[in-house]
PDB file of N, CA and C in Angstrom:
ATOM      1  N   MET A   1     -48.404 -11.224  58.887  1.00 54.00           N
ATOM      2  CA  MET A   1     -47.670 -10.285  58.978  1.00 54.00           C
ATOM      3  C   MET A   1     -47.856  -9.305  58.136  1.00 54.00           C
ATOM      4  N   LEU A   2     -47.201  -8.025  58.598  1.00 57.00           N
ATOM      5  CA  LEU A   2     -47.792  -6.581  58.466  1.00 57.00           C
ATOM      6  C   LEU A   2     -46.973  -6.024  57.415  1.00 57.00           C
ATOM      7  N   SER A   3     -47.798  -5.736  56.113  1.00 64.00           N
ATOM      8  CA  SER A   3     -46.689  -5.111  54.939  1.00 64.00           C
ATOM      9  C   SER A   3     -47.328  -3.629  54.935  1.00 64.00           C
ATOM     10  N   GLY A   4     -45.829  -2.931  54.476  1.00 61.00           N
ATOM     11  CA  GLY A   4     -46.388  -1.557  54.080  1.00 61.00           C
ATOM     12  C   GLY A   4     -46.603  -1.504  52.817  1.00 61.00           C
ATOM     13  N   TYR A   5     -47.265  -2.743  52.259  1.00 68.00           N
ATOM     14  CA  TYR A   5     -47.478  -2.805  50.806  1.00 68.00           C
ATOM     15  C   TYR A   5     -49.652  -3.103  51.418  1.00 68.00           C
ATOM     16  N   LYS A   6     -49.776  -3.004  52.323  1.00 85.00           N
ATOM     17  CA  LYS A   6     -50.693  -3.792  52.889  1.00 85.00           C
ATOM     18  C   LYS A   6     -51.725  -2.352  53.408  1.00 85.00           C
ATOM     19  N   LEU A   7     -50.694  -2.219  54.438  1.00 93.00           N
ATOM     20  CA  LEU A   7     -50.917  -1.383  55.319  1.00 93.00           C
ATOM     21  C   LEU A   7     -51.411   0.046  54.361  1.00 93.00           C
ATOM     22  N   MET A   8     -52.381   0.880  54.676  1.00 95.00           N
ATOM     23  CA  MET A   8     -52.581   1.553  53.990  1.00 95.00           C
ATOM     24  C   MET A   8     -53.114   3.364  54.544  1.00 95.00           C
ATOM     25  N   TRP A   9     -53.040   4.027  53.832  1.00 96.00           N
ATOM     26  CA  TRP A   9     -53.182   5.941  54.437  1.00 96.00           C
ATOM     27  C   TRP A   9     -54.299   6.246  53.253  1.00 96.00           C
ATOM     28  N   MET A  10     -55.424   6.993  54.177  1.00 98.00           N
ATOM     29  CA  MET A  10     -56.538   7.306  53.316  1.00 98.00           C
ATOM     30  C   MET A  10     -56.945   8.559  53.456  1.00 98.00           C
ATOM     31  N   LEU A  11     -56.430   9.499  52.121  1.00 98.00           N
ATOM     32  CA  LEU A  11     -56.910  10.749  52.503  1.00 98.00           C
ATOM     33  C   LEU A  11     -57.910  11.742  51.838  1.00 98.00           C
ATOM     34  N   VAL A  12     -58.323  12.161  52.624  1.00 98.00           N
ATOM     35  CA  VAL A  12     -59.874  12.577  52.103  1.00 98.00           C
ATOM     36  C   VAL A  12     -59.442  14.305  51.776  1.00 98.00           C
ATOM     37  N   LEU A  13     -60.605  14.418  50.628  1.00 98.00           N
ATOM     38  CA  LEU A  13     -59.742  15.971  49.943  1.00 98.00           C
ATOM     39  C   LEU A  13     -60.965  17.050  49.437  1.00 98.00           C
ATOM     40  N   PHE A  14     -60.895  17.745  49.984  1.00 98.00           N
ATOM     41  CA  PHE A  14     -62.666  18.340  49.965  1.00 98.00           C
ATOM     42  C   PHE A  14     -62.888  19.875  49.488  1.00 98.00           C
ATOM     43  N   ASP A  15     -63.483  20.326  48.941  1.00 98.00           N
ATOM     44  CA  ASP A  15     -64.047  21.460  48.460  1.00 98.00           C
ATOM     45  C   ASP A  15     -65.201  22.043  48.852  1.00 98.00           C
ATOM     46  N   LEU A  16     -65.643  22.960  49.888  1.00 98.00           N
ATOM     47  CA  LEU A  16     -67.221  22.723  49.840  1.00 98.00           C
ATOM     48  C   LEU A  16     -67.172  24.395  50.196  1.00 98.00           C
ATOM     49  N   PRO A  17     -68.685  24.745  49.592  1.00 97.00           N
ATOM     50  CA  PRO A  17     -68.655  25.851  49.987  1.00 97.00           C
ATOM     51  C   PRO A  17     -69.103  26.472  51.238  1.00 97.00           C
ATOM     52  N   VAL A  18     -68.295  27.975  51.239  1.00 97.00           N
ATOM     53  CA  VAL A  18     -68.566  28.200  52.767  1.00 97.00           C
ATOM     54  C   VAL A  18     -69.336  29.409  52.831  1.00 97.00           C
ATOM     55  N   VAL A  19     -69.853  29.986  51.370  1.00 98.00           N
ATOM     56  CA  VAL A  19     -70.105  31.195  51.040  1.00 98.00           C
ATOM     57  C   VAL A  19     -71.449  31.445  52.164  1.00 98.00           C
ATOM     58  N   THR A  20     -72.764  30.838  52.562  1.00 98.00           N
ATOM     59  CA  THR A  20     -73.616  31.146  53.402  1.00 98.00           C
ATOM     60  C   THR A  20     -73.240  30.936  55.027  1.00 98.00           C
ATOM     61  N   LYS A  21     -73.720  31.378  55.778  1.00 98.00           N
ATOM     62  CA  LYS A  21     -73.675  30.377  57.803  1.00 98.00           C
ATOM     63  C   LYS A  21     -73.954  28.780  57.079  1.00 98.00           C
ATOM     64  N   THR A  22     -74.790  28.494  56.638  1.00 97.00           N
ATOM     65  CA  THR A  22     -75.118  27.400  56.904  1.00 97.00           C
ATOM     66  C   THR A  22     -74.493  26.424  56.243  1.00 97.00           C
ATOM     67  N   GLU A  23     -73.726  26.868  54.962  1.00 98.00           N
ATOM     68  CA  GLU A  23     -72.606  26.413  54.349  1.00 98.00           C
ATOM     69  C   GLU A  23     -71.426  26.149  55.059  1.00 98.00           C
ATOM     70  N   ARG A  24     -71.004  27.086  55.784  1.00 97.00           N
ATOM     71  CA  ARG A  24     -69.441  26.899  56.778  1.00 97.00           C
ATOM     72  C   ARG A  24     -70.094  26.190  57.740  1.00 97.00           C
ATOM     73  N   LYS A  25     -71.324  26.142  58.795  1.00 98.00           N
ATOM     74  CA  LYS A  25     -71.422  25.006  59.524  1.00 98.00           C
ATOM     75  C   LYS A  25     -71.303  23.665  59.130  1.00 98.00           C
ATOM     76  N   ASN A  26     -71.626  24.036  58.146  1.00 98.00           N
ATOM     77  CA  ASN A  26     -71.918  22.052  57.543  1.00 98.00           C
ATOM     78  C   ASN A  26     -70.307  21.569  56.827  1.00 98.00           C
ATOM     79  N   ALA A  27     -69.871  22.351  56.501  1.00 98.00           N
ATOM     80  CA  ALA A  27     -68.327  22.380  56.342  1.00 98.00           C
ATOM     81  C   ALA A  27     -67.285  21.872  57.119  1.00 98.00           C
ATOM     82  N   ASN A  28     -68.054  22.821  58.586  1.00 97.00           N
ATOM     83  CA  ASN A  28     -67.021  22.804  60.030  1.00 97.00           C
ATOM     84  C   ASN A  28     -67.499  21.276  60.703  1.00 97.00           C
ATOM     85  N   LYS A  29     -68.874  20.759  60.699  1.00 98.00           N
ATOM     86  CA  LYS A  29     -69.494  20.016  60.729  1.00 98.00           C
ATOM     87  C   LYS A  29     -68.801  19.028  59.924  1.00 98.00           C
ATOM     88  N   PHE A  30     -68.371  18.978  58.722  1.00 98.00           N
ATOM     89  CA  PHE A  30     -67.385  17.812  58.552  1.00 98.00           C
ATOM     90  C   PHE A  30     -66.445  17.380  58.734  1.00 98.00           C
ATOM     91  N   ARG A  31     -65.511  18.798  59.004  1.00 98.00           N
ATOM     92  CA  ARG A  31     -64.299  18.372  59.368  1.00 98.00           C
ATOM     93  C   ARG A  31     -64.093  18.180  61.033  1.00 98.00           C
ATOM     94  N   LYS A  32     -65.337  18.136  61.927  1.00 98.00           N
ATOM     95  CA  LYS A  32     -65.271  17.814  62.683  1.00 98.00           C
ATOM     96  C   LYS A  32     -65.847  16.288  62.620  1.00 98.00           C
ATOM     97  N   PHE A  33     -66.456  15.652  62.321  1.00 98.00           N
ATOM     98  CA  PHE A  33     -66.524  14.650  61.801  1.00 98.00           C
ATOM     99  C   PHE A  33     -65.372  13.627  61.368  1.00 98.00           C
ATOM    100  N   LEU A  34     -64.729  13.672  60.763  1.00 98.00           N
ATOM    101  CA  LEU A  34     -63.623  13.351  60.305  1.00 98.00           C
ATOM    102  C   LEU A  34     -62.462  13.203  61.229  1.00 98.00           C
ATOM    103  N   GLN A  35     -62.221  14.096  62.416  1.00 98.00           N
ATOM    104  CA  GLN A  35     -61.437  14.575  63.506  1.00 98.00           C
ATOM    105  C   GLN A  35     -62.365  13.416  64.515  1.00 98.00           C
ATOM    106  N   ASP A  36     -63.091  13.389  64.083  1.00 98.00           N
ATOM    107  CA  ASP A  36     -63.488  12.244  65.492  1.00 98.00           C
ATOM    108  C   ASP A  36     -63.809  11.055  64.837  1.00 98.00           C
ATOM    109  N   GLN A  37     -63.556  10.700  63.697  1.00 98.00           N
ATOM    110  CA  GLN A  37     -63.406   9.684  63.310  1.00 98.00           C
ATOM    111  C   GLN A  37     -61.895   9.073  63.072  1.00 98.00           C
ATOM    112  N   GLY A  38     -60.767   9.959  63.388  1.00 97.00           N
ATOM    113  CA  GLY A  38     -59.312   9.718  63.888  1.00 97.00           C
ATOM    114  C   GLY A  38     -58.359  10.416  62.722  1.00 97.00           C
ATOM    115  N   PHE A  39     -59.153  11.120  61.529  1.00 98.00           N
ATOM    116  CA  PHE A  39     -58.326  11.841  60.576  1.00 98.00           C
ATOM    117  C   PHE A  39     -57.828  12.947  61.021  1.00 98.00           C
ATOM    118  N   ASP A  40     -56.441  13.330  60.624  1.00 97.00           N
ATOM    119  CA  ASP A  40     -55.536  14.332  61.040  1.00 97.00           C
ATOM    120  C   ASP A  40     -55.351  15.208  60.040  1.00 97.00           C
ATOM    121  N   MET A  41     -55.227  16.321  60.036  1.00 96.00           N
ATOM    122  CA  MET A  41     -55.321  16.992  58.984  1.00 96.00           C
ATOM    123  C   MET A  41     -53.899  17.644  58.558  1.00 96.00           C
ATOM    124  N   CYS A  42     -53.873  17.234  57.230  1.00 92.00           N
ATOM    125  CA  CYS A  42     -52.036  17.677  56.834  1.00 92.00           C
ATOM    126  C   CYS A  42     -52.742  19.160  55.898  1.00 92.00           C
ATOM    127  N   GLN A  43     -53.594  19.251  55.518  1.00 93.00           N
ATOM    128  CA  GLN A  43     -53.993  20.690  54.972  1.00 93.00           C
ATOM    129  C   GLN A  43     -55.303  21.233  55.342  1.00 93.00           C
ATOM    130  N   PHE A  44     -56.016  22.251  55.200  1.00 94.00           N
ATOM    131  CA  PHE A  44     -57.167  22.935  55.845  1.00 94.00           C
ATOM    132  C   PHE A  44     -58.158  22.113  54.754  1.00 94.00           C
ATOM    133  N   SER A  45     -57.961  21.427  53.435  1.00 97.00           N
ATOM    134  CA  SER A  45     -59.570  20.483  53.351  1.00 97.00           C
ATOM    135  C   SER A  45     -58.661  19.220  52.993  1.00 97.00           C
ATOM    136  N   VAL A  46     -57.328  18.411  53.532  1.00 98.00           N
ATOM    137  CA  VAL A  46     -57.188  17.388  53.313  1.00 98.00           C
ATOM    138  C   VAL A  46     -57.105  16.406  54.642  1.00 98.00           C
ATOM    139  N   TYR A  47     -57.473  15.374  54.933  1.00 98.00           N
ATOM    140  CA  TYR A  47     -57.142  14.808  56.312  1.00 98.00           C
ATOM    141  C   TYR A  47     -56.438  13.392  55.655  1.00 98.00           C
ATOM    142  N   MET A  48     -55.948  13.171  56.843  1.00 97.00           N
ATOM    143  CA  MET A  48     -55.682  11.505  56.672  1.00 97.00           C
ATOM    144  C   MET A  48     -55.968  10.543  57.638  1.00 97.00           C
ATOM    145  N   ARG A  49     -55.683   8.877  57.382  1.00 97.00           N
ATOM    146  CA  ARG A  49     -55.488   8.460  58.643  1.00 97.00           C
ATOM    147  C   ARG A  49     -55.012   6.834  57.838  1.00 97.00           C
ATOM    148  N   PHE A  50     -54.294   6.807  59.421  1.00 96.00           N
ATOM    149  CA  PHE A  50     -54.214   5.559  59.068  1.00 96.00           C
ATOM    150  C   PHE A  50     -54.661   4.096  59.177  1.00 96.00           C
ATOM    151  N   CYS A  51     -54.632   3.140  58.433  1.00 95.00           N
ATOM    152  CA  CYS A  51     -55.993   2.093  58.104  1.00 95.00           C
ATOM    153  C   CYS A  51     -55.068   0.623  58.125  1.00 95.00           C
ATOM    154  N   ALA A  52     -55.453  -0.008  58.659  1.00 92.00           N
ATOM    155  CA  ALA A  52     -54.779  -1.563  58.948  1.00 92.00           C
ATOM    156  C   ALA A  52     -54.469  -2.549  57.119  1.00 92.00           C
ATOM    157  N   GLY A  53     -55.421  -1.999  56.377  1.00 93.00           N
ATOM    158  CA  GLY A  53     -55.712  -2.417  55.317  1.00 93.00           C
ATOM    159  C   GLY A  53     -56.659  -1.972  54.499  1.00 93.00           C
ATOM    160  N   LYS A  54     -56.713  -3.071  53.007  1.00 94.00           N
ATOM    161  CA  LYS A  54     -58.144  -2.138  52.175  1.00 94.00           C
ATOM    162  C   LYS A  54     -59.391  -2.414  53.277  1.00 94.00           C
ATOM    163  N   GLU A  55     -59.770  -3.286  53.932  1.00 95.00           N
ATOM    164  CA  GLU A  55     -61.198  -3.730  54.201  1.00 95.00           C
ATOM    165  C   GLU A  55     -61.531  -2.193  55.101  1.00 95.00           C
ATOM    166  N   GLN A  56     -60.337  -2.110  56.005  1.00 96.00           N
ATOM    167  CA  GLN A  56     -60.937  -0.468  56.995  1.00 96.00           C
ATOM    168  C   GLN A  56     -60.791   0.442  56.131  1.00 96.00           C
ATOM    169  N   THR A  57     -60.320   0.415  55.271  1.00 97.00           N
ATOM    170  CA  THR A  57     -60.504   1.666  54.276  1.00 97.00           C
ATOM    171  C   THR A  57     -62.081   1.886  53.408  1.00 97.00           C
ATOM    172  N   GLN A  58     -62.423   0.882  53.667  1.00 97.00           N
ATOM    173  CA  GLN A  58     -63.628   0.697  53.106  1.00 97.00           C
ATOM    174  C   GLN A  58     -64.546   1.184  54.015  1.00 97.00           C
ATOM    175  N   VAL A  59     -64.923   0.966  54.985  1.00 98.00           N
ATOM    176  CA  VAL A  59     -65.602   0.791  55.808  1.00 98.00           C
ATOM    177  C   VAL A  59     -65.274   2.429  56.489  1.00 98.00           C
ATOM    178  N   TYR A  60     -64.276   3.146  56.659  1.00 98.00           N
ATOM    179  CA  TYR A  60     -64.434   4.734  56.787  1.00 98.00           C
ATOM    180  C   TYR A  60     -64.725   5.341  55.484  1.00 98.00           C
ATOM    181  N   THR A  61     -64.360   4.301  54.246  1.00 98.00           N
ATOM    182  CA  THR A  61     -64.956   5.183  53.462  1.00 98.00           C
ATOM    183  C   THR A  61     -66.787   5.440  53.268  1.00 98.00           C
ATOM    184  N   ARG A  62     -67.415   4.034  53.738  1.00 98.00           N
ATOM    185  CA  ARG A  62     -68.640   4.141  53.780  1.00 98.00           C
ATOM    186  C   ARG A  62     -69.193   5.457  55.198  1.00 98.00           C
ATOM    187  N   ARG A  63     -68.216   5.682  56.275  1.00 98.00           N
ATOM    188  CA  ARG A  63     -69.254   6.452  57.331  1.00 98.00           C
ATOM    189  C   ARG A  63     -68.262   7.793  56.694  1.00 98.00           C
ATOM    190  N   VAL A  64     -67.524   8.086  55.850  1.00 98.00           N
ATOM    191  CA  VAL A  64     -67.668   9.337  55.076  1.00 98.00           C
ATOM    192  C   VAL A  64     -68.852   9.409  54.310  1.00 98.00           C
ATOM    193  N   GLN A  65     -69.623   8.621  53.697  1.00 98.00           N
ATOM    194  CA  GLN A  65     -70.355   8.953  52.616  1.00 98.00           C
ATOM    195  C   GLN A  65     -71.548   9.053  53.652  1.00 98.00           C
ATOM    196  N   SER A  66     -71.778   8.604  54.473  1.00 98.00           N
ATOM    197  CA  SER A  66     -72.809   8.928  55.464  1.00 98.00           C
ATOM    198  C   SER A  66     -73.145  10.208  56.081  1.00 98.00           C
ATOM    199  N   ALA A  67     -71.540  10.902  56.110  1.00 98.00           N
ATOM    200  CA  ALA A  67     -71.418  12.178  56.601  1.00 98.00           C
ATOM    201  C   ALA A  67     -71.280  13.215  55.468  1.00 98.00           C
ATOM    202  N   LEU A  68     -71.481  12.855  54.124  1.00 98.00           N
ATOM    203  CA  LEU A  68     -71.590  13.655  52.828  1.00 98.00           C
ATOM    204  C   LEU A  68     -72.362  15.545  53.766  1.00 98.00           C
ATOM    205  N   PRO A  69     -71.683  16.628  53.189  1.00 97.00           N
ATOM    206  CA  PRO A  69     -72.636  17.509  53.447  1.00 97.00           C
ATOM    207  C   PRO A  69     -73.696  17.462  52.290  1.00 97.00           C
ATOM    208  N   PRO A  70     -74.463  18.468  51.833  1.00 96.00           N
ATOM    209  CA  PRO A  70     -75.249  18.416  50.979  1.00 96.00           C
ATOM    210  C   PRO A  70     -74.347  19.319  49.860  1.00 96.00           C
ATOM    211  N   SER A  71     -73.638  19.938  49.912  1.00 96.00           N
ATOM    212  CA  SER A  71     -72.947  20.306  48.071  1.00 96.00           C
ATOM    213  C   SER A  71     -71.565  20.314  48.528  1.00 96.00           C
ATOM    214  N   GLY A  72     -70.956  20.372  47.650  1.00 97.00           N
ATOM    215  CA  GLY A  72     -69.585  20.488  47.593  1.00 97.00           C
ATOM    216  C   GLY A  72     -68.854  18.871  47.041  1.00 97.00           C
ATOM    217  N   ASN A  73     -67.430  19.188  46.919  1.00 98.00           N
ATOM    218  CA  ASN A  73     -66.847  18.215  46.356  1.00 98.00           C
ATOM    219  C   ASN A  73     -65.963  17.611  47.685  1.00 98.00           C
ATOM    220  N   VAL A  74     -66.066  15.734  47.479  1.00 98.00           N
ATOM    221  CA  VAL A  74     -65.115  14.979  48.231  1.00 98.00           C
ATOM    222  C   VAL A  74     -64.908  13.695  47.649  1.00 98.00           C
ATOM    223  N   GLN A  75     -62.873  14.076  47.230  1.00 98.00           N
ATOM    224  CA  GLN A  75     -62.806  13.063  47.022  1.00 98.00           C
ATOM    225  C   GLN A  75     -61.664  12.213  48.316  1.00 98.00           C
ATOM    226  N   ILE A  76     -61.947  10.701  47.684  1.00 98.00           N
ATOM    227  CA  ILE A  76     -60.910   9.667  48.447  1.00 98.00           C
ATOM    228  C   ILE A  76     -59.865   8.963  48.056  1.00 98.00           C
ATOM    229  N   ILE A  77     -58.297   9.194  48.909  1.00 97.00           N
ATOM    230  CA  ILE A  77     -57.165   8.865  47.498  1.00 97.00           C
ATOM    231  C   ILE A  77     -56.696   7.972  48.493  1.00 97.00           C
ATOM    232  N   TYR A  78     -56.420   6.903  48.550  1.00 97.00           N
ATOM    233  CA  TYR A  78     -55.772   5.489  48.693  1.00 97.00           C
ATOM    234  C   TYR A  78     -54.556   5.773  48.208  1.00 97.00           C
ATOM    235  N   ILE A  79     -53.481   5.159  49.700  1.00 96.00           N
ATOM    236  CA  ILE A  79     -51.670   5.243  48.802  1.00 96.00           C
ATOM    237  C   ILE A  79     -51.257   4.345  50.320  1.00 96.00           C
ATOM    238  N   THR A  80     -50.832   3.150  49.833  1.00 94.00           N
ATOM    239  CA  THR A  80     -49.734   2.231  50.508  1.00 94.00           C
ATOM    240  C   THR A  80     -49.092   2.786  51.745  1.00 94.00           C
ATOM    241  N   ASP A  81     -48.313   2.538  52.686  1.00 90.00           N
ATOM    242  CA  ASP A  81     -47.821   2.956  53.576  1.00 90.00           C
ATOM    243  C   ASP A  81     -46.582   3.679  52.735  1.00 90.00           C
ATOM    244  N   LYS A  82     -45.828   2.657  52.111  1.00 90.00           N
ATOM    245  CA  LYS A  82     -44.310   2.168  51.370  1.00 90.00           C
ATOM    246  C   LYS A  82     -44.393   3.500  50.265  1.00 90.00           C
ATOM    247  N   GLN A  83     -45.776   4.146  50.228  1.00 92.00           N
ATOM    248  CA  GLN A  83     -46.032   5.025  49.034  1.00 92.00           C
ATOM    249  C   GLN A  83     -46.023   5.964  50.111  1.00 92.00           C
ATOM    250  N   TYR A  84     -46.577   6.120  51.450  1.00 91.00           N
ATOM    251  CA  TYR A  84     -46.358   7.210  52.164  1.00 91.00           C
ATOM    252  C   TYR A  84     -45.283   7.683  52.113  1.00 91.00           C
ATOM    253  N   GLU A  85     -43.927   6.872  52.792  1.00 89.00           N
ATOM    254  CA  GLU A  85     -42.752   7.103  52.874  1.00 89.00           C
ATOM    255  C   GLU A  85     -42.242   7.668  52.184  1.00 89.00           C
ATOM    256  N   ASN A  86     -42.490   7.889  51.115  1.00 90.00           N
ATOM    257  CA  ASN A  86     -41.916   8.616  49.559  1.00 90.00           C
ATOM    258  C   ASN A  86     -42.324   9.960  49.399  1.00 90.00           C
ATOM    259  N   ILE A  87     -43.568  10.672  50.073  1.00 89.00           N
ATOM    260  CA  ILE A  87     -43.693  11.383  50.155  1.00 89.00           C
ATOM    261  C   ILE A  87     -42.693  12.740  50.215  1.00 89.00           C
ATOM    262  N   VAL A  88     -42.775  13.787  49.705  1.00 90.00           N
ATOM    263  CA  VAL A  88     -41.984  14.947  49.350  1.00 90.00           C
ATOM    264  C   VAL A  88     -42.441  16.357  49.840  1.00 90.00           C
ATOM    265  N   SER A  89     -42.070  17.018  51.250  1.00 88.00           N
ATOM    266  CA  SER A  89     -43.043  17.707  51.758  1.00 88.00           C
ATOM    267  C   SER A  89     -42.310  19.168  51.823  1.00 88.00           C
ATOM    268  N   PHE A  90     -42.646  20.251  51.782  1.00 91.00           N
ATOM    269  CA  PHE A  90     -41.527  21.364  51.813  1.00 91.00           C
ATOM    270  C   PHE A  90     -42.968  22.510  52.760  1.00 91.00           C
ATOM    271  N   SER A  91     -42.187  23.487  53.819  1.00 87.00           N
ATOM    272  CA  SER A  91     -42.682  24.461  54.767  1.00 87.00           C
ATOM    273  C   SER A  91     -42.082  25.392  53.741  1.00 87.00           C
ATOM    274  N   GLY A  92     -42.007  26.768  52.867  1.00 90.00           N
ATOM    275  CA  GLY A  92     -42.047  27.160  52.029  1.00 90.00           C
ATOM    276  C   GLY A  92     -40.569  27.027  51.527  1.00 90.00           C
ATOM    277  N   PRO A  93     -39.486  27.170  51.424  1.00 89.00           N
ATOM    278  CA  PRO A  93     -38.621  26.594  50.541  1.00 89.00           C
ATOM    279  C   PRO A  93     -37.795  25.659  51.005  1.00 89.00           C
ATOM    280  N   ARG A  94     -37.941  25.034  52.430  1.00 90.00           N
ATOM    281  CA  ARG A  94     -37.337  24.615  53.438  1.00 90.00           C
ATOM    282  C   ARG A  94     -38.154  23.009  53.146  1.00 90.00           C
ATOM    283  N   ARG A  95     -37.279  21.593  52.489  1.00 89.00           N
ATOM    284  CA  ARG A  95     -37.911  20.837  53.069  1.00 89.00           C
ATOM    285  C   ARG A  95     -37.688  20.170  54.325  1.00 89.00           C
ATOM    286  N   ASN A  96     -39.401  19.418  54.714  1.00 86.00           N
ATOM    287  CA  ASN A  96     -39.618  18.455  55.879  1.00 86.00           C
ATOM    288  C   ASN A  96     -38.775  17.567  56.427  1.00 86.00           C
ATOM    289  N   SER A  97     -38.323  17.032  57.203  1.00 82.00           N
ATOM    290  CA  SER A  97     -38.239  15.555  57.571  1.00 82.00           C
ATOM    291  C   SER A  97     -39.181  14.578  55.956  1.00 82.00           C
ATOM    292  N   PRO A  98     -38.589  13.643  56.255  1.00 78.00           N
ATOM    293  CA  PRO A  98     -39.482  11.873  55.736  1.00 78.00           C
ATOM    294  C   PRO A  98     -40.921  11.854  57.011  1.00 78.00           C
ATOM    295  N   ASN A  99     -41.790  11.748  56.180  1.00 71.00           N
ATOM    296  CA  ASN A  99     -42.915  11.493  56.634  1.00 71.00           C
ATOM    297  C   ASN A  99     -42.754   9.909  57.477  1.00 71.00           C
ATOM    298  N   ARG A 100     -43.054  10.030  58.845  1.00 66.00           N
ATOM    299  CA  ARG A 100     -42.765   8.958  59.923  1.00 66.00           C
ATOM    300  C   ARG A 100     -43.995   7.902  59.689  1.00 66.00           C
ATOM    301  N   ASN A 101     -43.911   6.743  59.720  1.00 61.00           N
ATOM    302  CA  ASN A 101     -44.560   6.072  59.971  1.00 61.00           C
ATOM    303  C   ASN A 101     -45.419   5.690  61.075  1.00 61.00           C
ATOM    304  N   PRO A 102     -46.314   5.445  61.640  1.00 60.00           N
ATOM    305  CA  PRO A 102     -46.214   5.109  63.126  1.00 60.00           C
ATOM    306  C   PRO A 102     -45.553   4.447  63.472  1.00 60.00           C
ATOM    307  N   GLU A 103     -45.465   4.386  65.132  1.00 54.00           N
ATOM    308  CA  GLU A 103     -44.604   4.086  65.402  1.00 54.00           C
ATOM    309  C   GLU A 103     -44.816   2.832  66.108  1.00 54.00           C
ATOM    310  N   GLN A 104     -46.181   2.670  66.530  1.00 48.00           N
ATOM    311  CA  GLN A 104     -47.477   1.352  67.101  1.00 48.00           C
ATOM    312  C   GLN A 104     -48.978   0.829  66.652  1.00 48.00           C
ATOM    313  N   PHE A 105     -49.012  -0.092  65.963  1.00 49.00           N
ATOM    314  CA  PHE A 105     -49.683  -0.119  65.652  1.00 49.00           C
ATOM    315  C   PHE A 105     -50.787  -0.372  66.476  1.00 49.00           C
ATOM    316  N   THR A 106     -52.304  -0.022  66.661  1.00 49.00           N
ATOM    317  CA  THR A 106     -53.384  -0.402  67.612  1.00 49.00           C
ATOM    318  C   THR A 106     -54.476  -1.276  66.823  1.00 49.00           C
ATOM    319  N   LEU A 107     -55.006  -2.479  67.349  1.00 47.00           N
ATOM    320  CA  LEU A 107     -56.279  -2.964  66.869  1.00 47.00           C
ATOM    321  C   LEU A 107     -56.811  -2.575  68.025  1.00 47.00           C
ATOM    322  N   PHE A 108     -58.132  -2.445  67.398  1.00 45.00           N
ATOM    323  CA  PHE A 108     -59.091  -2.326  67.992  1.00 45.00           C
ATOM    324  C   PHE A 108     -60.362  -3.954  68.379  1.00 45.00           C
TER     325      PHE A 108
END
């Protein structure tokens, strides 16, 4: 049975240098990699992905690790689906609607 306490969201947060042309290229390559892996941008340096559970987050963590740029900081945070439902978000002074969980879960 799928449980909101076992389903996970994986957040990748990063601060990458973009001073030189090579650094900008590496940062853009990393962003593109995350998108290709099914991550959605929620802020410029914060990407998130829905995962079926802890095992799947471990798979994607290894993938992210294999694609790390040569410099900069990258952190990964895991939260349960239930915790995701409780995120409070604002656009300017206006509060956004609560986060919606995926309507359908796809198994590969």
